[in-house]
CSV table of C-alpha atoms in Angstrom, one decimal:
chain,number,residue,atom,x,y,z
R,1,UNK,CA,64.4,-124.6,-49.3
R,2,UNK,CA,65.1,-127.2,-46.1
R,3,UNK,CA,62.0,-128.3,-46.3
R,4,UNK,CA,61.8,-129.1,-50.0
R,5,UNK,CA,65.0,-131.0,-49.3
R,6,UNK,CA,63.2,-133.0,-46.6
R,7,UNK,CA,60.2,-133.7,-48.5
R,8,UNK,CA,62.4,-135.3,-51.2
R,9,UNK,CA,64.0,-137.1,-48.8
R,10,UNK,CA,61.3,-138.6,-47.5
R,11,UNK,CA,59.8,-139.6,-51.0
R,12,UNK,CA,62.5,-141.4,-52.2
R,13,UNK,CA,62.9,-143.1,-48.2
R,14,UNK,CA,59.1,-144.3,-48.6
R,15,UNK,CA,60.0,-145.4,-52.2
R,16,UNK,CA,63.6,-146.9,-51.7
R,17,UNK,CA,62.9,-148.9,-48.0
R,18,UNK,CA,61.8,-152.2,-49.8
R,19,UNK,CA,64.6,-152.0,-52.2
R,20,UNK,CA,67.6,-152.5,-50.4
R,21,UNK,CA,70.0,-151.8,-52.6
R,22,UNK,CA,68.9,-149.0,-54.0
R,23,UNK,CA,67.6,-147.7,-50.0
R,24,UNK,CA,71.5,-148.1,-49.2
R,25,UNK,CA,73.3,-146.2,-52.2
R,26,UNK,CA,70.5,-143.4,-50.9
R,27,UNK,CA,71.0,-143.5,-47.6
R,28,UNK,CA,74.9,-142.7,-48.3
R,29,UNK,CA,74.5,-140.4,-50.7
R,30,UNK,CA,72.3,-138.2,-48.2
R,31,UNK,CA,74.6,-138.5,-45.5
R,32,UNK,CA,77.6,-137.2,-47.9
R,33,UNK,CA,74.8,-134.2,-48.8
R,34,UNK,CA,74.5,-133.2,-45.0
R,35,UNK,CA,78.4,-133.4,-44.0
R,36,UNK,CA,78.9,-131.0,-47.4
R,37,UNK,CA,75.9,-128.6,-46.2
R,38,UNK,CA,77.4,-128.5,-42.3
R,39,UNK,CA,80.8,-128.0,-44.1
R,40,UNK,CA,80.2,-125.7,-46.3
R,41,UNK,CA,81.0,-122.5,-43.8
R,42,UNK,CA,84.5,-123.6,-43.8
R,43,UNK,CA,84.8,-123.6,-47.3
R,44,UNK,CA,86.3,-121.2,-49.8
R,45,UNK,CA,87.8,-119.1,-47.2
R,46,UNK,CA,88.3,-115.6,-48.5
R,47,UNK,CA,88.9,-113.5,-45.2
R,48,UNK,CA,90.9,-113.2,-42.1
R,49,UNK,CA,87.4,-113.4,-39.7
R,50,UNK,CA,86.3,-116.4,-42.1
R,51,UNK,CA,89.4,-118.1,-41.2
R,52,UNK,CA,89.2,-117.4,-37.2
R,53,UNK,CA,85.3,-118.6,-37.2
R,54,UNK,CA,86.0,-121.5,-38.6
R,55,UNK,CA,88.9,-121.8,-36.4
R,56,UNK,CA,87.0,-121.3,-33.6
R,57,UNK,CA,84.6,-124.0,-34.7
R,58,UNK,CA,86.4,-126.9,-36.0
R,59,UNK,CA,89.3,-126.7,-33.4
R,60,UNK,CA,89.7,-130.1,-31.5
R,61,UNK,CA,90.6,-128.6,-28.5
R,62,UNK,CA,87.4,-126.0,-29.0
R,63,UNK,CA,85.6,-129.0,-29.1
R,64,UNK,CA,87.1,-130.9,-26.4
R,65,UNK,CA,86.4,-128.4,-24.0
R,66,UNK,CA,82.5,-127.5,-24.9
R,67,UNK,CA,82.6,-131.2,-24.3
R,68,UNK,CA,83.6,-130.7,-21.1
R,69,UNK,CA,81.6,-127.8,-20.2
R,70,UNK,CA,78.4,-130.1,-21.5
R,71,UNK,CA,79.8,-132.7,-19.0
R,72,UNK,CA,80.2,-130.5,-16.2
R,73,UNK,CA,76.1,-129.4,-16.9
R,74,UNK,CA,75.5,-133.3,-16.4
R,75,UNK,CA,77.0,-133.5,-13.3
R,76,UNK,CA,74.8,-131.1,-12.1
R,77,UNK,CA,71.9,-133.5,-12.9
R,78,UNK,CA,74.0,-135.9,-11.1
R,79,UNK,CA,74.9,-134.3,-8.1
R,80,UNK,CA,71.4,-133.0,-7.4
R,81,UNK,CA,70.0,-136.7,-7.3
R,82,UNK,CA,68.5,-138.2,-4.0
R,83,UNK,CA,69.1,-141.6,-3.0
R,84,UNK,CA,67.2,-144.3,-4.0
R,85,UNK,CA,65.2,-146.2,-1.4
R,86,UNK,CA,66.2,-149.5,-0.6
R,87,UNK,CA,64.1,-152.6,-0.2
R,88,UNK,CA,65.5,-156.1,2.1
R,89,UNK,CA,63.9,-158.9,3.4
R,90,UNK,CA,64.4,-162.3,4.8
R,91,UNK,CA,62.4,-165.6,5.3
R,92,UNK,CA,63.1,-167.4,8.3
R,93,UNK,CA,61.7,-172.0,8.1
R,94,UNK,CA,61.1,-173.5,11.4
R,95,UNK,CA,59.0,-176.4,13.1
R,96,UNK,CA,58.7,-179.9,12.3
R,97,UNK,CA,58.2,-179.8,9.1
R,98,UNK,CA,58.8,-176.7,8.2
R,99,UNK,CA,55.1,-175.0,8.2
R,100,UNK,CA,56.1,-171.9,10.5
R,101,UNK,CA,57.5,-169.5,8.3
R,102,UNK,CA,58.2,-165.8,9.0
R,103,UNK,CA,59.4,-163.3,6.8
R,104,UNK,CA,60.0,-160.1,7.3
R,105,UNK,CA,60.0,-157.2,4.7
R,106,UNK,CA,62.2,-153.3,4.8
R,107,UNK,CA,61.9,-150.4,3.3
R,108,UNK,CA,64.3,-147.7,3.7
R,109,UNK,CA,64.4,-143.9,2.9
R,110,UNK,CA,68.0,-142.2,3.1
R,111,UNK,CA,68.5,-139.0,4.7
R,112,UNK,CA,71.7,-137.4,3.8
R,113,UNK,CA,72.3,-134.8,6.7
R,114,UNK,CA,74.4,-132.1,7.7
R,115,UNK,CA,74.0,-130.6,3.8
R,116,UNK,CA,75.5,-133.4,1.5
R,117,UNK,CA,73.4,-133.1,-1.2
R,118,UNK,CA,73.6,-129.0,-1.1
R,119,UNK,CA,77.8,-129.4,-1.4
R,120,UNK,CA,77.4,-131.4,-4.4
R,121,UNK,CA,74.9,-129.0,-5.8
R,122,UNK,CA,77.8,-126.0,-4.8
R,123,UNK,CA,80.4,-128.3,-6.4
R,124,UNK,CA,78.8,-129.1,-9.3
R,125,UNK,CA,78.0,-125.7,-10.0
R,126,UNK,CA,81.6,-124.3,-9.2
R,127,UNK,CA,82.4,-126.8,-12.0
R,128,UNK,CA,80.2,-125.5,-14.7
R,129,UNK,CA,81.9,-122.5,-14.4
R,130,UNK,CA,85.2,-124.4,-14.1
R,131,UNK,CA,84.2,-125.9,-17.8
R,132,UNK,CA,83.2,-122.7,-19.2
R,133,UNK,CA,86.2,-120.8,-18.4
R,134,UNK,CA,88.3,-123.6,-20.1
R,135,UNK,CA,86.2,-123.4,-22.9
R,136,UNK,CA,86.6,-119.5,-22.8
R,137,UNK,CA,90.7,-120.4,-22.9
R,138,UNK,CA,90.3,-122.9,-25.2
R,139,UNK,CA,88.4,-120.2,-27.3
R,140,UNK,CA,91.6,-117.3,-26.6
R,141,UNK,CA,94.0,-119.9,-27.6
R,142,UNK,CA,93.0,-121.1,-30.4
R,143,UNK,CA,91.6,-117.4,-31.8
R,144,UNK,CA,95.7,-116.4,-31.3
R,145,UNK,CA,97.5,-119.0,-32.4
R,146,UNK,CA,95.3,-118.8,-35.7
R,147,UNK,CA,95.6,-115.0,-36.6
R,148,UNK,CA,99.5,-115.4,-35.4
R,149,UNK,CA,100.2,-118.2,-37.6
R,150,UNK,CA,97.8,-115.8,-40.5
R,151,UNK,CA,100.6,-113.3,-39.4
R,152,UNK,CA,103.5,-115.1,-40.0
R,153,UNK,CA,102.8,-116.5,-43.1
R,154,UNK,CA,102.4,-113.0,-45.0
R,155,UNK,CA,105.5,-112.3,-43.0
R,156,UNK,CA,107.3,-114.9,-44.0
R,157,UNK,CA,106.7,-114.6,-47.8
R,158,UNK,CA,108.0,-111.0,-47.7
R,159,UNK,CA,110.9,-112.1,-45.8
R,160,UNK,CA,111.1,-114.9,-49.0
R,161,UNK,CA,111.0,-112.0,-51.3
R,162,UNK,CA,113.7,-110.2,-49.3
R,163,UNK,CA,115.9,-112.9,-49.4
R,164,UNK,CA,115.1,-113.7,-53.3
R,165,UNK,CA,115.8,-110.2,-54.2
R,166,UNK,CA,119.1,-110.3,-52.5
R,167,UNK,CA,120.2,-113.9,-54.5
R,168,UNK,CA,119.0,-112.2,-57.3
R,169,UNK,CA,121.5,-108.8,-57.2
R,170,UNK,CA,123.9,-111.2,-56.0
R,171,UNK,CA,123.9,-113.9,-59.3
R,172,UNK,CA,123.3,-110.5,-61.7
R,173,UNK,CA,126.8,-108.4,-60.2
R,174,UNK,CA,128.1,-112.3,-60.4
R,175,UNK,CA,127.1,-113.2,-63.9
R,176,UNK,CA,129.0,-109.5,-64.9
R,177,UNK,CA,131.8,-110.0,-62.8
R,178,UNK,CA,132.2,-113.4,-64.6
R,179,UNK,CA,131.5,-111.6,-68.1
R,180,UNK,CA,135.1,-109.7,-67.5
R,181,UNK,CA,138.0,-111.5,-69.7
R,182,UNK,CA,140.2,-110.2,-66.3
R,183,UNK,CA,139.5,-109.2,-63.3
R,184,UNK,CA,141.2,-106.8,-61.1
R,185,UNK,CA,142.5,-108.4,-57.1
R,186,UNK,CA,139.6,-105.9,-55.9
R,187,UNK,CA,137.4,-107.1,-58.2
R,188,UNK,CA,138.2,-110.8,-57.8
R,189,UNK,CA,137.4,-110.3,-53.9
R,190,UNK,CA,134.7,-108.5,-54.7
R,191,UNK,CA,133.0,-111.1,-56.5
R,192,UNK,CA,134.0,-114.2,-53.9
R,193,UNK,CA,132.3,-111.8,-51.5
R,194,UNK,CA,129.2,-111.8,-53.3
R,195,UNK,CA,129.7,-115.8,-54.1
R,196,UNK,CA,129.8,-116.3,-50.1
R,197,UNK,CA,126.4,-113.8,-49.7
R,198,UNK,CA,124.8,-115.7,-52.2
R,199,UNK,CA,125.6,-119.0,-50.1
R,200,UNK,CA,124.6,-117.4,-47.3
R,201,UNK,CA,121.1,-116.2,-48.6
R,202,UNK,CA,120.3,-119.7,-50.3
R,203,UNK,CA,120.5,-121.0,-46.0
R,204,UNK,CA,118.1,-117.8,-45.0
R,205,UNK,CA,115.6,-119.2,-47.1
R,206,UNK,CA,115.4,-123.0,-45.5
R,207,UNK,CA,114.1,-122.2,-42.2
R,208,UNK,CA,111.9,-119.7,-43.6
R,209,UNK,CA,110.4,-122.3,-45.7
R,210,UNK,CA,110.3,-124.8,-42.7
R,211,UNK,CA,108.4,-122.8,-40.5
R,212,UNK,CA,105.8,-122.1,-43.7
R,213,UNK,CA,105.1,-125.8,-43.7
R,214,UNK,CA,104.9,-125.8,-39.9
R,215,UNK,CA,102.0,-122.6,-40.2
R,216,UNK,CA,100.5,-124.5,-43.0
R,217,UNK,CA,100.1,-127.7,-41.3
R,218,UNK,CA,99.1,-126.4,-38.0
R,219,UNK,CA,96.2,-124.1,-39.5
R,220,UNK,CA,95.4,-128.0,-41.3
R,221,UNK,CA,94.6,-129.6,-38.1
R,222,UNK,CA,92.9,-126.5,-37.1
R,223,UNK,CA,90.3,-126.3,-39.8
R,224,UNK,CA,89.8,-129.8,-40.9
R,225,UNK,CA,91.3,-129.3,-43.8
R,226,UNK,CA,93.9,-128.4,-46.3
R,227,UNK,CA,94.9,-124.4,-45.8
R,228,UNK,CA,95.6,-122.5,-49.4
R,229,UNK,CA,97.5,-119.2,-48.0
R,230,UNK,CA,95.8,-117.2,-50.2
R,231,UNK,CA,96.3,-113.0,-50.2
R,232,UNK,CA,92.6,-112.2,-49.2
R,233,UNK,CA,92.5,-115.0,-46.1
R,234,UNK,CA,95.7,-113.1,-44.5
R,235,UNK,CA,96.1,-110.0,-43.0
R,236,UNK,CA,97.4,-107.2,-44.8
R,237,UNK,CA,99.9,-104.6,-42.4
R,238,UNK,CA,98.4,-101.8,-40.7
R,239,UNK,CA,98.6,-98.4,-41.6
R,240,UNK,CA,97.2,-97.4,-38.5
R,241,UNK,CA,96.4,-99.5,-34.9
R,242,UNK,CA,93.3,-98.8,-33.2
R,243,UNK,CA,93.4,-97.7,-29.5
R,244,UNK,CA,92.8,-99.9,-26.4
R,245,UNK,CA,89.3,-100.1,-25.3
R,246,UNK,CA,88.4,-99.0,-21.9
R,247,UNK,CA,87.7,-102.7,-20.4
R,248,UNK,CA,84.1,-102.6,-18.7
R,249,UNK,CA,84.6,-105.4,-16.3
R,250,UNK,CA,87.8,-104.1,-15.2
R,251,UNK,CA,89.5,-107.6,-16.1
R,252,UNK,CA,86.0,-110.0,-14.5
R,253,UNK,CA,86.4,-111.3,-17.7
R,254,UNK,CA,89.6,-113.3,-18.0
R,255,UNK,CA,89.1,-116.7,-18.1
R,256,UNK,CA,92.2,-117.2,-16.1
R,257,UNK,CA,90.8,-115.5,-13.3
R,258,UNK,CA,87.4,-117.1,-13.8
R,259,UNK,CA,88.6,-120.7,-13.7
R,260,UNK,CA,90.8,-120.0,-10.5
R,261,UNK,CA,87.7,-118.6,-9.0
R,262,UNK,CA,85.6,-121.7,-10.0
R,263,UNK,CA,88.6,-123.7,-8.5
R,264,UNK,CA,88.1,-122.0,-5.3
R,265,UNK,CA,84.7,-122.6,-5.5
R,266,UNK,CA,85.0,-126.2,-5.6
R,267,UNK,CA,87.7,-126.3,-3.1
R,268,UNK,CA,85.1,-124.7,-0.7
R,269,UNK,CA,82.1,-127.1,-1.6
R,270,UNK,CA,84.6,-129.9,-1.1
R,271,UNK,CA,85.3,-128.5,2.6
R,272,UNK,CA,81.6,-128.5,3.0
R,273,UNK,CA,81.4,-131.8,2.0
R,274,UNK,CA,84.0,-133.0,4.5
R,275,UNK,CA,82.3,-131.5,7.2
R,276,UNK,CA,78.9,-132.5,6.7
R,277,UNK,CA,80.7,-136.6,5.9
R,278,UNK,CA,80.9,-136.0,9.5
R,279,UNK,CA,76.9,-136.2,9.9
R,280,UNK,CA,75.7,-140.3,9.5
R,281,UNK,CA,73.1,-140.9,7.2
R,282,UNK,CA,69.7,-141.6,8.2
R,283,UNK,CA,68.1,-144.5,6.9
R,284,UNK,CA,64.6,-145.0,8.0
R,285,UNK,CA,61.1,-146.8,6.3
R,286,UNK,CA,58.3,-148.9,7.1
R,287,UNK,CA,58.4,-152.8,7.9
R,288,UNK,CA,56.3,-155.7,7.7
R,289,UNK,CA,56.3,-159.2,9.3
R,290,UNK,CA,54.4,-161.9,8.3
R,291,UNK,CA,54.4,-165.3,9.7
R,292,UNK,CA,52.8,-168.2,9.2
R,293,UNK,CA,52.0,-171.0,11.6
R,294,UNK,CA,50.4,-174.3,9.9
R,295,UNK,CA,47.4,-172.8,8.8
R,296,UNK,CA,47.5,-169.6,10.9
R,297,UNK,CA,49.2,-166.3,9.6
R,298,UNK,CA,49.5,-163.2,11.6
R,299,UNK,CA,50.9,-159.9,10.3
R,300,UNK,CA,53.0,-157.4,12.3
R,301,UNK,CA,53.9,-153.7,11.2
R,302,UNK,CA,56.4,-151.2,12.4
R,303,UNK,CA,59.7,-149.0,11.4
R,304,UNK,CA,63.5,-149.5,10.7
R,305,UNK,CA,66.2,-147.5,11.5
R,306,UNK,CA,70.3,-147.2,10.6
R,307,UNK,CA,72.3,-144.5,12.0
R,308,UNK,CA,75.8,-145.1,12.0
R,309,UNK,CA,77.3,-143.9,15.0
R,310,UNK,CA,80.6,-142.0,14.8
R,311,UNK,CA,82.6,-143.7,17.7
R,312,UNK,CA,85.8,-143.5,15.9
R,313,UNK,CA,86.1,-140.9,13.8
R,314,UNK,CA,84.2,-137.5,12.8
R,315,UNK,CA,85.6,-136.9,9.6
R,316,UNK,CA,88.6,-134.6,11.3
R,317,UNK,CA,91.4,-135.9,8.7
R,318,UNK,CA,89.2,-135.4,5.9
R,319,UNK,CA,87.8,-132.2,7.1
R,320,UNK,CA,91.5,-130.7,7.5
R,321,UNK,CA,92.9,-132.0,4.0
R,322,UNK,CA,90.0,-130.4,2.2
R,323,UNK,CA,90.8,-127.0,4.5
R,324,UNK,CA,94.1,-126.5,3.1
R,325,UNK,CA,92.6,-127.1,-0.2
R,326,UNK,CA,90.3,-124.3,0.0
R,327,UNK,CA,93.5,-122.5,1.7
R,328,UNK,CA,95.5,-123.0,-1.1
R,329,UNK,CA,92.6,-122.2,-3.4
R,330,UNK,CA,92.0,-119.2,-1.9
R,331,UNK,CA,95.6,-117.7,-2.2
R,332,UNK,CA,95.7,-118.8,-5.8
R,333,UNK,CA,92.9,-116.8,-6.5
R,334,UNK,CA,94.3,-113.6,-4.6
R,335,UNK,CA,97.7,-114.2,-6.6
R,336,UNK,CA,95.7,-114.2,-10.1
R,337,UNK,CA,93.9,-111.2,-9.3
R,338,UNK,CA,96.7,-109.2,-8.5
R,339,UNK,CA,98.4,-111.0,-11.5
R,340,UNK,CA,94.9,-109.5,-14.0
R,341,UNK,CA,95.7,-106.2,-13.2
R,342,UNK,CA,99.6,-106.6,-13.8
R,343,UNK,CA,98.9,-108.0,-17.1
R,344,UNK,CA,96.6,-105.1,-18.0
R,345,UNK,CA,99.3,-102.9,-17.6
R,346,UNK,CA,101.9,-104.8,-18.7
R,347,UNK,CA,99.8,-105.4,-21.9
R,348,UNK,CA,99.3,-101.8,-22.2
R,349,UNK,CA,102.7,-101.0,-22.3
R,350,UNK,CA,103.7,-103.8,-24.8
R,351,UNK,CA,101.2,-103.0,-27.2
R,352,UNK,CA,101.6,-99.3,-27.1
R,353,UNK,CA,105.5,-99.3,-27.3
R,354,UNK,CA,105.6,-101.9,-30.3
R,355,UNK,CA,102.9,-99.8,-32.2
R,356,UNK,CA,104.4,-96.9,-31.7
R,357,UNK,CA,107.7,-98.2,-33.3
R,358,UNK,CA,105.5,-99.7,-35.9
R,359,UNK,CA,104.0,-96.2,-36.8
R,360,UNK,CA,107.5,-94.3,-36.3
R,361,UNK,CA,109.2,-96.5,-38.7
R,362,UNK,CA,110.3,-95.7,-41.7
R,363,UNK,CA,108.5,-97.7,-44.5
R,364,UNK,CA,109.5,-100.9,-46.6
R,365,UNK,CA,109.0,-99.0,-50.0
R,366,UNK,CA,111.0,-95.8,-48.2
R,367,UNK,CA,114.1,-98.7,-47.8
R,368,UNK,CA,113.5,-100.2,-51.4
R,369,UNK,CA,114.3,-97.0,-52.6
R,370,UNK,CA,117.2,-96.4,-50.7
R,371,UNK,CA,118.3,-100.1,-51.6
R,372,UNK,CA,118.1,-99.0,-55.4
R,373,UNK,CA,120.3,-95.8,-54.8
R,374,UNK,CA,122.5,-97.8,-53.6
R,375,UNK,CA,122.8,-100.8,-56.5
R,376,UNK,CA,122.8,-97.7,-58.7
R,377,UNK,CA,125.8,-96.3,-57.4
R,378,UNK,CA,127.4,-99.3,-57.2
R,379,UNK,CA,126.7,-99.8,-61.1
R,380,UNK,CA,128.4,-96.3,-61.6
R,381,UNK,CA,131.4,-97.6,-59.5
R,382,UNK,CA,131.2,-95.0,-56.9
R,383,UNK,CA,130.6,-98.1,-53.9
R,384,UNK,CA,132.5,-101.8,-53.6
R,385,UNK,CA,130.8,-104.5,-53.5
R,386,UNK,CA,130.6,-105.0,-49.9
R,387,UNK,CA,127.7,-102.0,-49.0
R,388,UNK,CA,125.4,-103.7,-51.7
R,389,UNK,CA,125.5,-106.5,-49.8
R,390,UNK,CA,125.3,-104.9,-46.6
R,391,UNK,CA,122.3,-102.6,-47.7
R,392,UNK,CA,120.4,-105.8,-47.9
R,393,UNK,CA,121.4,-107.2,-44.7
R,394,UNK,CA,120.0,-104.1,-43.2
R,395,UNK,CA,116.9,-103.9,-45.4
R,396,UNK,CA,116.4,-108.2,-44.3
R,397,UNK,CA,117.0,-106.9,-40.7
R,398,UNK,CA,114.1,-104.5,-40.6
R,399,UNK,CA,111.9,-106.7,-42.4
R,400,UNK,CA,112.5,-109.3,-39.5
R,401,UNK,CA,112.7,-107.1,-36.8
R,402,UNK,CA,109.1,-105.3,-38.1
R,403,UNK,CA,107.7,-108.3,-38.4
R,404,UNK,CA,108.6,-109.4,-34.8
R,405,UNK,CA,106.9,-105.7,-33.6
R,406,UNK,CA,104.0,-106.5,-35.6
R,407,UNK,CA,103.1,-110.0,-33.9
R,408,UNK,CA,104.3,-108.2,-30.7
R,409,UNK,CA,101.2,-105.4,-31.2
R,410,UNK,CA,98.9,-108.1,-32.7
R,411,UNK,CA,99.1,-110.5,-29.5
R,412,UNK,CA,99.1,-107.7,-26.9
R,413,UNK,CA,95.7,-106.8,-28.2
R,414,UNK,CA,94.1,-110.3,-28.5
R,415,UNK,CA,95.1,-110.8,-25.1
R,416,UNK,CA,94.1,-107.2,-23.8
R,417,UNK,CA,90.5,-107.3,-25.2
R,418,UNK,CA,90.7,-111.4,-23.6
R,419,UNK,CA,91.5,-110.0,-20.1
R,420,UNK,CA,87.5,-109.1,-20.1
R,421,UNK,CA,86.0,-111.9,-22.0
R,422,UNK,CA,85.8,-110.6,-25.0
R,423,UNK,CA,87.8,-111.4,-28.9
R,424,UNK,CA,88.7,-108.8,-31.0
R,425,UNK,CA,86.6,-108.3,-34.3
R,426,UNK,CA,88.9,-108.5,-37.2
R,427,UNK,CA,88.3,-105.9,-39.9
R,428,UNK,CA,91.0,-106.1,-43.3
């Protein structure tokens, strides 16, 4: 267990720490043991949620983010600090010969008043929140780019297979059209035709393969490490799509809304903190005077005081600035919530109308088969050439345009179920 592991460790540390050679070659080789046990989650990926989790871990800007959020928590810590007191004095040398000596010794409390120290508290805490929710985006982002890209590359390969099994038909009817000692003018047209779709198909596939490498290297920097696109880690196509849950927090949950709400939140603490800027600070403590006269010394006690006084200003400009802030902030936050429940609806109808297509559609084995009927009555000489290749146009088009329904469905829901806070479980 963990401990056993410990307990070796700390054997061979005790043994090892007054050889240094052999104390170094262990210390690395137990360093390169922990980084493969904290790794270890990430590896051998064999599922769709595997994937997303370690996504969702590993993701610079996850990690970025809960860096922020963390830094926002100290801020809190800072903001809630008091002043420190501070301490002056001065020696004053008189007299002849400089025997009469008086120094005098300060020590002063700050007051913050008019409410500094409870704006920064308010601000502080508006940006906690404002860190979360960026985390929470960070989080959404990353969880849809991820099972997109997972998307696209299954989509892309049977778009690769579309387009092989095209240049395949094409180079077979070819190769016999080539077998023929003569060739009629129809047939002679017939076969440029098919040399030009067979040019044509080679193209389809090079941006298909470029955007492959594009998923592939994204999903690299996204997991720390090199991505094998094997059939278990992506996501097979739905039979069937699950309805939209009923959202509990009626859309409290977006992490849009929250962060313009935290935004508003600061903007307010800030206009708290311009108006109480216009309160001095009290600075008041104890004081001592000593002096010394030949061989006399007398000590004298008492109080200091600084209040700056507000004869020029009162803070108005600041004040005002940081009111049109919160103005501002205010109306953003109206604008997003009216823009939450938009989206809801919007999503609603997006995700319903693409599945519903999805589900309506005929299927890709249903167009195979009508792909083969039609080959086969080309073979018999019942069709020209042209419909063969036209049958696989069509067959490519529904592919693609299935495929672009599919991620359609897919990111309405990830972003319906984000709207209150939540990610979507996925089950393959």
């Amino acid at each position: 267990g963990v401990m056993g592991v410990y307990g070796i460790f700390f054997f061979f540390f005790f043994r090892c720490i007054f050889r240094p050679t052999l104390f170094k070659i262990f210390l690395v080789s137990f360093l390169c043991f922990l980084q493969n046990s904290y790794g270890a989650q990430c590896d051998n990926l064999s599922s769709v949620q595997e994937v997303l989790n370690c996504a969702l871990e590993r993701h610079p800007e996850i990690k970025i983010a809960d860096m922020g959020a963390e830094q926002a928590k100290d801020g809190q810590r800072a903001a809630s600090q008091r002043p420190n007191p501070e301490m002056n004095s001065q020696s004053v040398f008189g007299g002849e010969s400089n025997d009469n000596v008086t120094t005098e010794l300060n020590l002063a409390h700050t007051f913050e008043l008019g409410g500094k120290r409870d704006s920064r508290i308010k601000k502080s805490e508006a940006n906690i929140k404002f860190g979360q929710a960026m985390l929470a985006q960070s989080r959404e982002q990353v969880f849809l780019n991820t099972l997109l890209a997972l998307y696209r590359l299954r989509q892309i390969q049977d778009e690769l297979n579309a387009v092989d099994d095209a240049l395949q038909t094409f180079a077979r009817i070819g190769k016999q059209y080539r077998g023929r000692p003569r060739l009629t003018p129809e047939q002679r047209a017939s076969l440029r035709i098919f040399e030009v779709a067979e040019q044509d198909y080679k193209m389809k596939r090079v941006p298909l393969e470029t955007e492959k490498d594009l998923h592939l290297r994204t999903l690299e920097i996204t997991l720390g490490q090199t991505f094998l696109p094997k059939l278990a880690a992506l996501p097979k196509k739905k039979k069937s799509w699950p309805s939209l849950p009923l959202l509990v927090g009626k859309g409290r949950g977006n992490s849009k809304l929250l962060a313009t709400e935290a935004e508003l939140q600061i903007a307010q603490a800030e206009l708290e903190g311009a108006k109480s800027d216009a309160w001095p600070d009290l600075k008041i403590g104890p004081t001592v005077v000593m002096q010394l006269q030949g061989s006399q010394s007398f000590q004298s006690y008492g109080f200091n005081l600084a209040l700056p006084l507000p004869l020029y200003h009162r803070n108005a400009g600041k004040e005002a600035y940081a009111a049109i802030g919160a103005e501002r902030a205010a109306l953003s936050f109206r604008a997003a919530q009216k823009e939450n429940e938009s989206q809801r609806s919007h999503l609603e109808t997006k995700y319903l109308t693409a599945t519903t297509a999805l589900v309506q559609a005929a299927s890709t084995e249903d167009l195979l088969k009508k792909h083969e009927e039609v080959e086969s009555l080309f073979k018999q000489g019942f069709l020209n050439g042209t419909v063969v290749i036209e049958i696989h146009r069509q067959v490519s088009d529904f592919i693609k345009s299935q495929n672009e329904q599919e991620l359609t469905a897919i990111e309405s829901l990830v972003r319906y179920y984000a709207l209150d806070g939540h990610l979507p479980e996925v089950n393959e």
